[in-house]
GROMACS .gro file of C-alpha atoms in nm:
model
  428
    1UNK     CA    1  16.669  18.736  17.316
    2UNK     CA    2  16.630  18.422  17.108
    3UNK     CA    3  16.344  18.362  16.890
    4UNK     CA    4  16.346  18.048  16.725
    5UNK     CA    5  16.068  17.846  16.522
    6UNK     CA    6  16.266  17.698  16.240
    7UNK     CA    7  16.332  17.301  16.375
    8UNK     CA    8  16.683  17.329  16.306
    9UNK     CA    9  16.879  17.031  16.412
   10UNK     CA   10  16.916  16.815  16.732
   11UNK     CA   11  17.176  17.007  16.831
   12UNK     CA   12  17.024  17.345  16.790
   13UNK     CA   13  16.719  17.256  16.971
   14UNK     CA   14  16.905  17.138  17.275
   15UNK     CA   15  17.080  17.477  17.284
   16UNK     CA   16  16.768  17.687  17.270
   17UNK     CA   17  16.660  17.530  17.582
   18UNK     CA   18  16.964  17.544  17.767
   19UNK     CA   19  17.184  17.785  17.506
   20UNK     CA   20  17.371  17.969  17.779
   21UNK     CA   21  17.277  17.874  18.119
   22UNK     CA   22  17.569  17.621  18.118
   23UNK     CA   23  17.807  17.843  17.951
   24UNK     CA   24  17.753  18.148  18.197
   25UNK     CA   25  17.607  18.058  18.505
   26UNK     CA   26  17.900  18.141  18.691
   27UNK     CA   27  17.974  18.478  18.509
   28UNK     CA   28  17.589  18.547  18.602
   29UNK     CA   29  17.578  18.464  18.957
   30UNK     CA   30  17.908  18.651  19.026
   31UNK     CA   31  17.809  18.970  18.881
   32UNK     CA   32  17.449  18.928  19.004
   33UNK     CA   33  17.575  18.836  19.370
   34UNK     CA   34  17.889  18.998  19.487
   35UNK     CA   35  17.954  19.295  19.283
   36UNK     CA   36  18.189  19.440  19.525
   37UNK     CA   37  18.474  19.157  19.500
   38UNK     CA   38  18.425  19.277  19.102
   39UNK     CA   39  18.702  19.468  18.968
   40UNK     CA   40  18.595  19.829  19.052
   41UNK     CA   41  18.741  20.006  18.737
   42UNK     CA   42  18.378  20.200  18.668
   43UNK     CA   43  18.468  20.418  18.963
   44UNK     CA   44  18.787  20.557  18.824
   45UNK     CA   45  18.831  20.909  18.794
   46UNK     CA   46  18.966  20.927  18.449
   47UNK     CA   47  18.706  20.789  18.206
   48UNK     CA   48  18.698  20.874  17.857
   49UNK     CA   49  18.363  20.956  17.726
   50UNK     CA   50  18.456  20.982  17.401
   51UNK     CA   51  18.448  20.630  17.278
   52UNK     CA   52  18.182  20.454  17.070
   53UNK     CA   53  17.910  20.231  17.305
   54UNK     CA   54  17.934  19.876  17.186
   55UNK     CA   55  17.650  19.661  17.027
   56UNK     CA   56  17.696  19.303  16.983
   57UNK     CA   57  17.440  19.099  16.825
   58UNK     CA   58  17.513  18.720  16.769
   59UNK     CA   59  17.249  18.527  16.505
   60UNK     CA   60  17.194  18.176  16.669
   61UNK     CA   61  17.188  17.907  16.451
   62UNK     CA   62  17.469  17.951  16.221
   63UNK     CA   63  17.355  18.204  15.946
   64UNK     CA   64  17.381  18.191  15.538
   65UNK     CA   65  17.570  18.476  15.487
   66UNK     CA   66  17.573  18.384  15.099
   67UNK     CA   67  17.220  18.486  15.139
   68UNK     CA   68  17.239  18.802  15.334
   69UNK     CA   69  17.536  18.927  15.085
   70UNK     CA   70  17.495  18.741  14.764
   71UNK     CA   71  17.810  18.701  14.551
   72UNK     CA   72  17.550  18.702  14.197
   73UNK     CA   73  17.848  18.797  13.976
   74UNK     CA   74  17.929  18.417  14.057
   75UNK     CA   75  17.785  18.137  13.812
   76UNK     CA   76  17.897  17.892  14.047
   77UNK     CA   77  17.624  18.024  14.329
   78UNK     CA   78  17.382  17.985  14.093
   79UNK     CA   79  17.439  17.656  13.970
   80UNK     CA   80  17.484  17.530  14.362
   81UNK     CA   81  17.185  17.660  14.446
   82UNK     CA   82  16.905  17.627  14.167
   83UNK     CA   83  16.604  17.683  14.425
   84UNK     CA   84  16.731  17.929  14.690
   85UNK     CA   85  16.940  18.137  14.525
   86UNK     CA   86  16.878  18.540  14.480
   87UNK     CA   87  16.830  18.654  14.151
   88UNK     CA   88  17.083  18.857  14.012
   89UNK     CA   89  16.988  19.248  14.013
   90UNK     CA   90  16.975  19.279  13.614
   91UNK     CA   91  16.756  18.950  13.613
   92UNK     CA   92  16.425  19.165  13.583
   93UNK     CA   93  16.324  18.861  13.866
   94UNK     CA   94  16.037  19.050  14.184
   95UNK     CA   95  16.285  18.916  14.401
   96UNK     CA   96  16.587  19.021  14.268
   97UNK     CA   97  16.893  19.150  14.430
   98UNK     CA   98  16.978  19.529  14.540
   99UNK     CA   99  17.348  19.562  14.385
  100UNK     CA  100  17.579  19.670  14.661
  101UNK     CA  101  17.943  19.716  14.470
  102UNK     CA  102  17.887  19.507  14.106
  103UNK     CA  103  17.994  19.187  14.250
  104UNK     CA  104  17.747  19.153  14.562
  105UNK     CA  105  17.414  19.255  14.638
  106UNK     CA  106  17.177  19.209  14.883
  107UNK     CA  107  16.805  19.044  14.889
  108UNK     CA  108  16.504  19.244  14.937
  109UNK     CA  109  16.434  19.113  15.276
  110UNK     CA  110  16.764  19.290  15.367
  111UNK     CA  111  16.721  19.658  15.173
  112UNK     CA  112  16.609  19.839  15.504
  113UNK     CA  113  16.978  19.857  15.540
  114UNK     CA  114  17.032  20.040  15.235
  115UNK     CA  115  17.032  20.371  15.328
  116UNK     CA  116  17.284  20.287  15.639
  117UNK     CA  117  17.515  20.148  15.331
  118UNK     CA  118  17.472  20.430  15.173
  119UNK     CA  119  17.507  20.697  15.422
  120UNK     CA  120  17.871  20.516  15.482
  121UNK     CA  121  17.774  20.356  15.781
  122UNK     CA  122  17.745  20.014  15.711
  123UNK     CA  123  18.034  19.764  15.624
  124UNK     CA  124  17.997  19.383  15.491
  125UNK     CA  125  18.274  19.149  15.553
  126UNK     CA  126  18.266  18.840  15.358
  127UNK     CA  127  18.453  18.557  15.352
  128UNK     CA  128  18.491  18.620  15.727
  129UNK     CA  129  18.492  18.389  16.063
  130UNK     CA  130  18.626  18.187  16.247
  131UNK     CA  131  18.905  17.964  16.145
  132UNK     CA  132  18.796  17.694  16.361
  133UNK     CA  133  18.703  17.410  16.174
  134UNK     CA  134  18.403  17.254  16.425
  135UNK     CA  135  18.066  17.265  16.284
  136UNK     CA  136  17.911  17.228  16.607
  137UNK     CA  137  17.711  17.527  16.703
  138UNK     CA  138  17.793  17.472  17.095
  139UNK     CA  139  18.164  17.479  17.012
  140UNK     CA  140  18.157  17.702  16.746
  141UNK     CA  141  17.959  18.005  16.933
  142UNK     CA  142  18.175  17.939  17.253
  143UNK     CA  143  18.509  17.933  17.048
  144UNK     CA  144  18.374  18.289  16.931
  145UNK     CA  145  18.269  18.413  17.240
  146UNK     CA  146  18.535  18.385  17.430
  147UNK     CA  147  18.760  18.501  17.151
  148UNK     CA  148  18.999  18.191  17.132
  149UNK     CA  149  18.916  17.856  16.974
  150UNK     CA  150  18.977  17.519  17.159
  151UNK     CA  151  19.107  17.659  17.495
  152UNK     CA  152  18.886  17.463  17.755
  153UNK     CA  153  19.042  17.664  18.031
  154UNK     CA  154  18.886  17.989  17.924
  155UNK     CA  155  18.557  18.143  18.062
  156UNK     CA  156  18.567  18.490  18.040
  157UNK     CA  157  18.443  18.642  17.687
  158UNK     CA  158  18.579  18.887  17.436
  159UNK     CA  159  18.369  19.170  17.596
  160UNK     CA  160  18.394  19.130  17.932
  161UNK     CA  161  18.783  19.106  17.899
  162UNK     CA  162  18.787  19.443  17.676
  163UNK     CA  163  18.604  19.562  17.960
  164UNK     CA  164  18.822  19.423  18.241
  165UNK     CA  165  19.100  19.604  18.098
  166UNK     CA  166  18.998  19.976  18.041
  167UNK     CA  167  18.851  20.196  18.251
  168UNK     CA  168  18.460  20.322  18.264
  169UNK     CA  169  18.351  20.570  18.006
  170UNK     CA  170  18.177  20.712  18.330
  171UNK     CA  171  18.304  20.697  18.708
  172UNK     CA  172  17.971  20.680  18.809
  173UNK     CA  173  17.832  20.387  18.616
  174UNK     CA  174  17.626  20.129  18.769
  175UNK     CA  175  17.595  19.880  18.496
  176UNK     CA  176  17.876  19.895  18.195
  177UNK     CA  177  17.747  19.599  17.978
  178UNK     CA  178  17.377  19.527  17.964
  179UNK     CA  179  17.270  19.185  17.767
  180UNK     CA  180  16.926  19.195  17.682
  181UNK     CA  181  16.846  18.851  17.762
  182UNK     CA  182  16.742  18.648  17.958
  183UNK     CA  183  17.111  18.513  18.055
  184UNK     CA  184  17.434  18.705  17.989
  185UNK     CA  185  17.607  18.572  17.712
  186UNK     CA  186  17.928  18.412  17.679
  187UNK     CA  187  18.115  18.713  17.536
  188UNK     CA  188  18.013  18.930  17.810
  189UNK     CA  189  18.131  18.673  18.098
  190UNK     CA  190  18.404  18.845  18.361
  191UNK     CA  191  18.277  19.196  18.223
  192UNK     CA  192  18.266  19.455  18.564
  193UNK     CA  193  17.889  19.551  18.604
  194UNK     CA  194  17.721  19.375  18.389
  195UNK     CA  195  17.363  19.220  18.417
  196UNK     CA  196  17.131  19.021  18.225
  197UNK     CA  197  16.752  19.215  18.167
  198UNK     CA  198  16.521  19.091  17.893
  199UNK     CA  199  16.235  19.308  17.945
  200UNK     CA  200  16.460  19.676  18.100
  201UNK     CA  201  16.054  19.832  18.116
  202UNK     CA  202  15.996  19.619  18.381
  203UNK     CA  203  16.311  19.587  18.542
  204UNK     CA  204  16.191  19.569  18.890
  205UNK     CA  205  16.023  19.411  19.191
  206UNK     CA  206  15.707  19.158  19.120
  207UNK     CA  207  15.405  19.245  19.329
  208UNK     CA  208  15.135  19.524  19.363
  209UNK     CA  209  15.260  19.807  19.159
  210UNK     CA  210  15.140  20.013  19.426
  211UNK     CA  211  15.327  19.916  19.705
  212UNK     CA  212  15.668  19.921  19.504
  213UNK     CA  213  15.807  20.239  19.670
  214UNK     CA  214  15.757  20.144  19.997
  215UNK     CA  215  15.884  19.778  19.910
  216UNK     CA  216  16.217  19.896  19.756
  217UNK     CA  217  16.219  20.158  20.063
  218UNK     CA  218  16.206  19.813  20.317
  219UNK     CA  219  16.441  19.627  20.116
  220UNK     CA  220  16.716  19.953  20.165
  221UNK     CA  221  16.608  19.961  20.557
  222UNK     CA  222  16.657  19.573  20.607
  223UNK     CA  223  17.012  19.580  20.372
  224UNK     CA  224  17.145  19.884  20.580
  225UNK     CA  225  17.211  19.711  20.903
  226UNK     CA  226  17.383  19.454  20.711
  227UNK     CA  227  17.743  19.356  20.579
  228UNK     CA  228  17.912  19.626  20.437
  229UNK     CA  229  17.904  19.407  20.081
  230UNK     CA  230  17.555  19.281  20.069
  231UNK     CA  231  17.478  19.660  20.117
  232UNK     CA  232  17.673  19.743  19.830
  233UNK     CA  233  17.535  19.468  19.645
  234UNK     CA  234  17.165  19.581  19.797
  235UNK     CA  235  17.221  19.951  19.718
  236UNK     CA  236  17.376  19.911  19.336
  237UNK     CA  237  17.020  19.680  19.251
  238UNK     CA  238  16.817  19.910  19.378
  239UNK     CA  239  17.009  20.227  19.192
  240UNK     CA  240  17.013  20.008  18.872
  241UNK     CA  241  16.640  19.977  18.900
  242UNK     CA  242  16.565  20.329  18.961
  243UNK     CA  243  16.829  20.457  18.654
  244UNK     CA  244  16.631  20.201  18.413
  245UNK     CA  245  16.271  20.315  18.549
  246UNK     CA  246  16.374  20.725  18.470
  247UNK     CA  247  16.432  20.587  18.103
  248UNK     CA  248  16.118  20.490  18.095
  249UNK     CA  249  16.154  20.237  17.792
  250UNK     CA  250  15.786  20.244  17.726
  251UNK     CA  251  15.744  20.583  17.601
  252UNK     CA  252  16.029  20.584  17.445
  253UNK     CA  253  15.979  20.761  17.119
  254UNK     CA  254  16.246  20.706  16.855
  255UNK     CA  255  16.399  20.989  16.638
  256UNK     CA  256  16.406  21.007  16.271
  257UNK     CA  257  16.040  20.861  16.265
  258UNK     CA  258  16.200  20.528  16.269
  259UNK     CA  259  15.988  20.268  16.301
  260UNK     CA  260  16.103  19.948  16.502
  261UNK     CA  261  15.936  19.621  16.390
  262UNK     CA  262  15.661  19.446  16.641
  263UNK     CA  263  15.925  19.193  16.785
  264UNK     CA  264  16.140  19.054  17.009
  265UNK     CA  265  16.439  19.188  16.840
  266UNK     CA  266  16.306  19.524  16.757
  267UNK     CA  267  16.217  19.554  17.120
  268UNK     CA  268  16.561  19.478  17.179
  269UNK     CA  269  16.724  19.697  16.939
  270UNK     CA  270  16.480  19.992  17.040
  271UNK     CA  271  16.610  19.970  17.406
  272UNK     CA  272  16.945  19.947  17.308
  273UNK     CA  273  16.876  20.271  17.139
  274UNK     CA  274  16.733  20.416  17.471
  275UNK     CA  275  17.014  20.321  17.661
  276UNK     CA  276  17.257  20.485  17.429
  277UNK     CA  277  17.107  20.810  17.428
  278UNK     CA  278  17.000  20.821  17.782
  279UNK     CA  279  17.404  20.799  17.851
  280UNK     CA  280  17.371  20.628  18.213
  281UNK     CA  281  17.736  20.477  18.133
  282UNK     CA  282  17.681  20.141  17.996
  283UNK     CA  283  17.892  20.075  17.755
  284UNK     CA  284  17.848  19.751  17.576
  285UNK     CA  285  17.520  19.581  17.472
  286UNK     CA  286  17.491  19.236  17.374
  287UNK     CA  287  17.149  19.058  17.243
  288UNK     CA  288  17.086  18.768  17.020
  289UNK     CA  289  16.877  18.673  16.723
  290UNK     CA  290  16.813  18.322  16.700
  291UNK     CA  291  16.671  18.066  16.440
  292UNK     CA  292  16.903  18.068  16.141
  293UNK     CA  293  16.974  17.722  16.168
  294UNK     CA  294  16.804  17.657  15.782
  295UNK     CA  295  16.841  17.294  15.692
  296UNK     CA  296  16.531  17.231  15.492
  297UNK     CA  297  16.313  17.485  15.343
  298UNK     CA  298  16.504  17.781  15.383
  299UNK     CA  299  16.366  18.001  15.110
  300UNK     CA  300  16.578  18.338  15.175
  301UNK     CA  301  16.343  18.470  14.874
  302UNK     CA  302  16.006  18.509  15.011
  303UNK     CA  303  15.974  18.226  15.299
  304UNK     CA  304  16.117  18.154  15.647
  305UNK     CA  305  16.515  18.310  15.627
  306UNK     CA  306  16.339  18.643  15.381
  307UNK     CA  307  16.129  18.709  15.709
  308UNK     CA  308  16.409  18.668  15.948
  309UNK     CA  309  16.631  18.865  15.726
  310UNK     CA  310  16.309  19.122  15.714
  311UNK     CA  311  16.320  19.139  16.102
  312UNK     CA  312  16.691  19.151  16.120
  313UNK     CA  313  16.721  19.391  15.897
  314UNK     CA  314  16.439  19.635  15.921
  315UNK     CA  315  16.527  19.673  16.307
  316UNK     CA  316  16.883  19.733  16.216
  317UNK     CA  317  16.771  19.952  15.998
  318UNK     CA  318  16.544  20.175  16.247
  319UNK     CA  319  16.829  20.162  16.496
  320UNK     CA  320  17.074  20.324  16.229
  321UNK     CA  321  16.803  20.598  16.171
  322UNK     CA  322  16.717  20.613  16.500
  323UNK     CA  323  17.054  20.721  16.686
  324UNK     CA  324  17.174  20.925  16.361
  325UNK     CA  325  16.881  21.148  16.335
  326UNK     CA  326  16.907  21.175  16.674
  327UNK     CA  327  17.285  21.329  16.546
  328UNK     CA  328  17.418  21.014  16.804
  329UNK     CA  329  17.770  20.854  16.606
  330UNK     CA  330  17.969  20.689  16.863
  331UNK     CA  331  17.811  20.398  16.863
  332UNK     CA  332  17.966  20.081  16.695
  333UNK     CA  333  17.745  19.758  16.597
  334UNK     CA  334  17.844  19.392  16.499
  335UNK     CA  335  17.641  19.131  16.390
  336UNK     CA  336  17.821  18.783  16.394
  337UNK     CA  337  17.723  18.471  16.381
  338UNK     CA  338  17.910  18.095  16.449
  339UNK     CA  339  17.976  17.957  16.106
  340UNK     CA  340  17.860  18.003  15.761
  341UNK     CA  341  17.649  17.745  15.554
  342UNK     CA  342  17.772  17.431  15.284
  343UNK     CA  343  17.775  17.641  15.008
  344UNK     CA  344  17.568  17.376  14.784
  345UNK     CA  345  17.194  17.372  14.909
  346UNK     CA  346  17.066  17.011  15.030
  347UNK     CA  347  16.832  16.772  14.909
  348UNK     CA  348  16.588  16.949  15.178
  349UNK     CA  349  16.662  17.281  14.996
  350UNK     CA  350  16.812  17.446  15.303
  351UNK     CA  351  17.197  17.478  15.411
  352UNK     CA  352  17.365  17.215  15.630
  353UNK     CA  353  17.645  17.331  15.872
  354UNK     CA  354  17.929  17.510  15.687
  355UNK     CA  355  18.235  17.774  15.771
  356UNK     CA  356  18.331  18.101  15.610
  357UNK     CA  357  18.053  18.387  15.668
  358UNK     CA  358  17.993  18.753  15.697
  359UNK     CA  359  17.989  18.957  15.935
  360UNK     CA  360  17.761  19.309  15.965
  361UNK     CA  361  17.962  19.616  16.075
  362UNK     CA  362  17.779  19.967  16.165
  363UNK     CA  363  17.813  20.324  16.328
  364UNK     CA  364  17.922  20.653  16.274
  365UNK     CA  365  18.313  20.568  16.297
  366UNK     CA  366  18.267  20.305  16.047
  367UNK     CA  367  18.415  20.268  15.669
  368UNK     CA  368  18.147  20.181  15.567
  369UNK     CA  369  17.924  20.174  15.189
  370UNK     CA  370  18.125  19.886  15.061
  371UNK     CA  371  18.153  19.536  15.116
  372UNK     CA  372  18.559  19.448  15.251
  373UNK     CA  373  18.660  19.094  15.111
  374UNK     CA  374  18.945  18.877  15.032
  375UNK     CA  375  18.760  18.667  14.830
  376UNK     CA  376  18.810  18.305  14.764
  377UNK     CA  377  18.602  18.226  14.443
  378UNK     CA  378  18.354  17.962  14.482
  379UNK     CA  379  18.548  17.709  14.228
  380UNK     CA  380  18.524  17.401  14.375
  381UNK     CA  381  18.918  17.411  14.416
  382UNK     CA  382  18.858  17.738  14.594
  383UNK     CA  383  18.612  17.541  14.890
  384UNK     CA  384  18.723  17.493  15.224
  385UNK     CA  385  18.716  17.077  15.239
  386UNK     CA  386  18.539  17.142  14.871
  387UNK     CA  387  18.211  17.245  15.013
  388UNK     CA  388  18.243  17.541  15.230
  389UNK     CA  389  18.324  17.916  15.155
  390UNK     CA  390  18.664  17.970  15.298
  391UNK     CA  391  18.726  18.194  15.556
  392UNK     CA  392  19.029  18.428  15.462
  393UNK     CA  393  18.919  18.751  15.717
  394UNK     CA  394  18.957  18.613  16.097
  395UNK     CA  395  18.690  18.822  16.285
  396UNK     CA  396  18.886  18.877  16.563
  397UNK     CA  397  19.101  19.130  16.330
  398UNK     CA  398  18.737  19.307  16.288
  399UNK     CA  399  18.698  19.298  16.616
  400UNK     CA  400  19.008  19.366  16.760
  401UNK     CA  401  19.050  19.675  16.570
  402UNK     CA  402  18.680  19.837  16.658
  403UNK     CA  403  18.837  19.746  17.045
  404UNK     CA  404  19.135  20.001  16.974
  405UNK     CA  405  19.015  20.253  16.729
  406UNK     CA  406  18.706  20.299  16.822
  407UNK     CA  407  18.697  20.177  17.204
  408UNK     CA  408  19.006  20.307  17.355
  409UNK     CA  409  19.166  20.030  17.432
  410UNK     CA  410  19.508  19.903  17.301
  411UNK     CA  411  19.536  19.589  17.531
  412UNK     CA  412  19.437  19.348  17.237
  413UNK     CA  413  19.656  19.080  17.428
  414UNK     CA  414  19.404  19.052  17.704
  415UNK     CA  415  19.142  19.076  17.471
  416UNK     CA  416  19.247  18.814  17.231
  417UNK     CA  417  19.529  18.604  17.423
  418UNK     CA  418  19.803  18.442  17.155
  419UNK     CA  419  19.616  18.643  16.891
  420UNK     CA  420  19.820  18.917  16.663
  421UNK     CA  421  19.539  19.073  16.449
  422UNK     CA  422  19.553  19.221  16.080
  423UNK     CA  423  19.326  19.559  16.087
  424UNK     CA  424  19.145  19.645  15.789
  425UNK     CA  425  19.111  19.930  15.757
  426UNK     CA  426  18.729  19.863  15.907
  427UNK     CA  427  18.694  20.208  16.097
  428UNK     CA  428  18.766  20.587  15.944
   0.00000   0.00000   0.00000
């Protein structure tokens, strides 16, 4: 679910339109059309319901993570950035910074995640990303996606492979990875069972609500006398509708008193909270939060980024109280995005294209309350090509320890092919 109304660059604009209909057309049509010649792991007997469900959320557009976790015990961010810069915490400033650990804090726009930090749920990872030096955001999100940079021969993503290679939390699943979208995205391409819904309230058949029954009852009369895999294919859509419609999204009412904001992405974030608790077997859940692409008047204090921080964060931050009031742990959520931003802000004050980031770790098997680094220093000698935080955490070592610690699955060569990760020490 991308929302978008920054202007971003030409680039950017082109991929809102068309962001993943290119990438994952084929990944879409195969598990929307033939979901018999799909690997049929879901309906082993063996699963193992006692891994963590998987939340993915990728911010489109190439996010400042120097604003979302703000180094302010650094002069140098302050003298790089004399108009968008957070103040430090101790600077007496409205907007100042939240201290996280001494060394980092975060803005206001992001302190509904504050009690998640400090419950011990909540990791930053700074200096994080990709390695990949292209500061194209169609490269750069596919290179991610897929889990492998500059390997043109590779469609199927990170998730879908994870997927691909264990077996189903529940034999009985009819959809294991969800994207809440209106396309599946990249890192869920080749994933068993998976399905793109943007709106799962209304995941059903247009026309008179009240002829629907008999409708759906025609459509399983006419797809019974015929081939043996369009009736599969027939009979899973028409389960899959009627598991989503006993959810019933729209009175869903979140624990905890948590309130979700009034938008795209909180809808999103309060049906991926639905779907976790209603434990129908899906297992990974993949949504997107687009317009970070801040070249000119960025403002992360109190204009454009502080209110998609706000939404970001406060709908993070209802999900977190959400599931754990509801005394629901195994869950694990990342929040990723392609590249970082030039660490010096432009004439335009905004960000141009950069590289090292952070990422957003969360859930109940988490190590969480602190932010993990390696950090670089922001010394101009310390710049990847001088003008970019470096990137000294790959994220695949992130991820590719949440896949076997908290997801069951030691098959990180499938996941991540040619890739030996470092863990660090991300989960308890």
């Amino acid at each position: 679910m991308s929302r978008c109304t920054s202007p971003g660059c030409k680039e950017y604009r082109g991929l809102n339109r068309r962001q993943f209909l290119g990438a994952s057309s084929t990944a879409v049509a195969a598990t929307l059309g033939a979901p018999l010649w799909l690997p049929r792991v879901a309906f082993a007997a063996d699963g193992d319901t006692s891994r963590d469900v998987l939340v993915v959320i990728f911010l489109r557009g190439g996010c400042d993570g120097l604003s979302i976790c703000v180094p302010y015990a650094e002069d140098a961010y302050y003298e790089a950035r004399p108009t968008i810069a957070i103040p430090r915490p101790d600077s007496g400033d409205t907007f100042a910074a939240t201290d996280l650990d001494g060394f980092f804090g975060i803005p206001p726009a992001m302190t509904p995640l504050k009690p998640a930090y400090d419950a011990g749920h909540l990791l930053f990872v700074h200096a994080c990303g990709s390695k990949d030096e292209s500061r194209s955001h169609f490269d750069a999100m596919r290179f991610m996606e897929i889990g492998k940079p500059r390997d043109a021969s590779l469609f199927t993503g990170w998730v879908g492979r994870h997927l691909l290679n264990s077996t189903a939390m529940s034999p009985t699943a009819l959809l294991r990875a969800i994207a809440i979208n209106d396309s599946l995205q990249t890192s869920l391409a080749g994933s068993p069972l998976a399905l793109p819904i943007q709106d799962l309230d209304n995941f059903s058949l247009d026309g008179i609500p009240q002829t629907l029954e008999d409708r759906l009852a025609a459509l399983g009369a006419m797809y019974a006398q015929g081939p043996l895999e369009l009736r599969a294919s027939a009979a899973n859509t028409l389960s899959t509708m009627a598991s989503l419609d006993a959810i019933d999204f729209g009175n869903y009412t979140p624990s905890g008193n948590a309130e979700y904001p009034d938008s795209g992405f909180g809808y999103a974030m309060k049906s991926a909270a639905a779907l976790i608790k209603a434990q129908i077997g899906v297992e990974a859940i993949a949504t997107d939060l687009g317009g970070w692409d801040t070249h000119d008047g960025q403002n992360p204090i109190n204009g454009y980024m502080a209110g998609i921080m706000e939404d970001l964060a406060s709908s993070l931050g209802a999900f977190h109280a959400d599931l754990t009031s509801g005394g629901v742990l195994n869950f694990t959520l990342v929040v990723m995005s392609e590249f970082g931003r030039v660490f010096r802000e432009n004439a335009s004050q905004g960000t141009d294209h950069g590289h090292g980031n952070m990422m957003l770790v969360m859930g109940g098997g988490i190590s969480g309350g602190r932010v993990l680094r390696n950090w670089p220093g922001l010394a101009p000698e310390n710049l990847f090509q001088e003008q970019d935080l470096d990137v000294t955490i790959d994220y695949r070592d992130i991820l590719a320890e949440i896949i076997q610690k908290r997801l069951g699955n030691s098959n990180l060569g499938a996941v991540f092919p040619e890739f030996i990760p470092t863990f660090r020490g991300v989960t308890v």
